Amino acid sequence: MASGIFAVLDDIAALMDDVAVASKVATEKTAGILGDDLAVNAEKATGFVSSRELPVLWAITKGSFINKLIIIPIALLLNAFFPIAIKAILVMGGFYLAYEGVEKIIEYFFHHSDHKEAADIKEVAPVDMEKNKIKAAITTDFILSIEIVIIALGTVLDKSLTIQIVTVTIVAFLATVGVYGLVAVIVRMDDTGYKLIKYSKGSSFFTAIGKTLIKLLPLTIRFLAVIGTIALILVAGGIFVHNIDYLHHIYPDLPSIVKETAAGLIAGLITVALITGIKKVISLFKKK
């Protein structure tokens, strides 16, 4: 009886050891996409009044957990029975990310108007704006979560199903907690600065730190907005280059970052043109 229990404990220890090694490898493989995930979601989780920042972030975090609860079992099933579908889903997600990135660039350079923005604010209630931004953030998280889960799964394809499930689950959990934990730190920089100034009791050191944090927040948000847009295009381009054989083998001597940027931009421009055309056709039919 005792020997049987020790045998089970040995099996569990061996499994945990394999999972630890696999999780480490998977986390290293997904580090790049996690960086992009942070940049994209930090930009999307900002722009709210101070009292709403954490509730909004928590809503997005819950949405991210739900996304992964949906994606993980589907990815495992598709990998087992219909692996080609994973590539198709990734490519479709790539078009969505490319569209978002290019649309932001076009909006900044060609439709940047304070009058237009003021009109938009009047037309949309703050609560609706908040809901729309949360929905957009969760949708983008869904696409990025697919990429994270697929990359993590790809590192343990030669392992048992148990190790695959546990490893992918650990990486997905760490991705959500890590990314949104860091986002929470970023969006509360100014509040931390004000509190440091308030409770510094005349200390010039803590006052200086507080003022620095307050000044850094808008700069950090602008920086993340730019990095987030670039990340959307690069992640999309990476999906296309690594999952479409023609693009993978075209211009093999070209640096991967150049190829991925070009692929993301071209796909985004095509998608924006297509969606804009569809919207115009729909509006014409509505007028009739």
Coordinates of N, CA and C in Angstrom, one line a residue, residues 236-245 247-249 256 259-260 263:
A236 N 0.4 40.9 -36.6 CA -0.3 40.4 -37.8 C 0.6 39.9 -38.9
G237 N 1.7 40.8 -39.2 CA 2.6 40.4 -40.2 C 3.3 39.1 -39.9
G238 N 3.7 38.9 -38.6 CA 4.3 37.6 -38.2 C 3.4 36.4 -38.4
I239 N 2.1 36.6 -38.1 CA 1.1 35.5 -38.4 C 1.1 35.2 -39.9
F240 N 1.1 36.2 -40.7 CA 1.0 35.9 -42.2 C 2.3 35.2 -42.7
V241 N 3.5 35.8 -42.3 CA 4.7 35.3 -42.7 C 5.0 33.8 -42.3
H242 N 4.6 33.5 -41.1 CA 4.9 32.2 -40.5 C 3.8 31.1 -40.8
N243 N 2.7 31.6 -41.3 CA 1.6 30.6 -41.6 C 1.1 30.6 -43.0
I244 N 1.7 31.4 -43.9 CA 1.4 31.4 -45.3 C 2.7 31.0 -46.0
D245 N 2.7 29.9 -46.6 CA 4.0 29.4 -47.2 C 4.6 30.3 -48.2
L247 N 4.4 33.6 -48.5 CA 5.1 34.7 -47.8 C 6.3 34.3 -47.0
H248 N 6.3 33.1 -46.5 CA 7.4 32.6 -45.7 C 8.6 32.4 -46.5
H249 N 8.5 32.0 -47.8 CA 9.6 31.8 -48.7 C 10.0 32.9 -49.6
S256 N 13.4 39.7 -41.2 CA 12.1 39.3 -40.8 C 11.2 40.4 -40.4
K259 N 9.9 42.2 -43.5 CA 8.9 41.4 -44.1 C 7.6 41.4 -43.4
E260 N 7.7 41.3 -42.1 CA 6.5 41.2 -41.2 C 5.7 42.6 -41.2
A263 N 4.1 43.0 -44.6 CA 2.9 42.1 -44.7 C 1.7 42.6 -43.9

